[in-house]
C-alpha cells in the first residue's frame, strides 16, 4: 500500500511534487496510468495498509492531501 498524493496530466508537475515529498518520506514514485488522458500519479510510501494510513496522517499534518491505495506495479 501507499498514499496517492496527486494525479496530473503534466508529468513535470508530478516530478516536482515527487521531489518535494521526498524531503519528508521515501520512497516516492511517479506512476503512469494509461488512458485518455494519460495521468501521472504521485505515490508515497510502500508497506502495509496500517503503515500507509500512518503515512497519510503524517502527510496531512504537513498540509498534503492524499489517500491510501494499493501499490501499482
Short mmCIF file of C-alpha atoms in Angstrom, two decimals:
data_model
loop_
_atom_site.label_atom_id
_atom_site.label_comp_id
_atom_site.label_asym_id
_atom_site.label_seq_id
_atom_site.Cartn_x
_atom_site.Cartn_y
_atom_site.Cartn_z
CA UNK A 1 0.00 0.00 0.00
CA UNK A 2 0.99 3.61 -0.48
CA UNK A 3 -0.51 7.10 -0.40
CA UNK A 4 -1.56 8.71 -3.67
CA UNK A 5 -0.97 12.42 -3.25
CA UNK A 6 -1.86 13.67 -6.72
CA UNK A 7 -2.56 12.70 -10.32
CA UNK A 8 -1.88 15.07 -13.19
CA UNK A 9 -1.72 15.04 -16.96
CA UNK A 10 1.54 17.02 -16.68
CA UNK A 11 4.48 14.72 -15.86
CA UNK A 12 6.68 17.70 -14.92
CA UNK A 13 4.22 18.74 -12.19
CA UNK A 14 4.21 15.18 -10.86
CA UNK A 15 8.02 15.04 -10.81
CA UNK A 16 8.22 18.39 -8.99
CA UNK A 17 5.82 17.19 -6.29
CA UNK A 18 7.78 13.93 -6.01
CA UNK A 19 10.95 15.90 -5.19
CA UNK A 20 9.07 17.96 -2.59
CA UNK A 21 7.59 14.88 -0.88
CA UNK A 22 10.96 13.07 -0.88
CA UNK A 23 12.13 15.62 1.70
CA UNK A 24 9.56 14.12 4.08
CA UNK A 25 9.35 10.44 3.13
CA UNK A 26 10.83 7.84 0.78
CA UNK A 27 10.15 6.11 -1.46
CA UNK A 28 8.05 8.33 -3.69
CA UNK A 29 7.19 7.28 -7.24
CA UNK A 30 5.57 8.79 -10.29
CA UNK A 31 3.40 6.09 -11.87
CA UNK A 32 1.96 6.49 -15.36
CA UNK A 33 -1.68 5.47 -15.65
CA UNK A 34 -2.68 4.68 -19.22
CA UNK A 35 -5.85 6.20 -20.56
CA UNK A 36 -7.11 9.25 -22.29
CA UNK A 37 -5.66 11.42 -20.99
CA UNK A 38 -2.60 9.72 -19.51
CA UNK A 39 -2.26 10.56 -15.81
CA UNK A 40 0.91 10.66 -13.73
CA UNK A 41 0.16 9.55 -10.17
CA UNK A 42 2.43 10.57 -7.29
CA UNK A 43 2.52 7.74 -4.75
CA UNK A 44 4.45 7.89 -1.46
CA UNK A 45 5.46 5.04 0.78
CA UNK A 46 5.36 1.30 0.47
CA UNK A 47 4.17 -1.15 3.07
CA UNK A 48 1.18 -2.48 4.96
CA UNK A 49 -2.21 -0.80 5.00
CA UNK A 50 -1.54 0.34 8.59
CA UNK A 51 1.79 1.91 7.57
CA UNK A 52 0.10 3.66 4.66
CA UNK A 53 -2.63 5.02 6.95
CA UNK A 54 0.04 6.39 9.32
CA UNK A 55 1.88 7.97 6.38
CA UNK A 56 -1.33 9.55 5.11
CA UNK A 57 -1.84 11.16 8.54
CA UNK A 58 1.76 12.41 8.57
CA UNK A 59 1.40 13.93 5.10
CA UNK A 60 -1.94 15.56 6.05
CA UNK A 61 -0.29 17.07 9.13
CA UNK A 62 2.20 18.69 6.75
CA UNK A 63 -0.51 20.12 4.51
CA UNK A 64 -0.67 17.45 1.80
CA UNK A 65 -3.80 15.68 0.67
CA UNK A 66 -3.88 12.04 -0.27
CA UNK A 67 -5.49 8.67 0.14
CA UNK A 68 -4.34 5.11 0.73
CA UNK A 69 -4.14 2.95 -2.37
CA UNK A 70 -2.79 -0.45 -3.33
CA UNK A 71 0.65 -0.30 -4.91
CA UNK A 72 0.76 -0.15 -8.67
CA UNK A 73 3.49 -2.14 -10.43
#
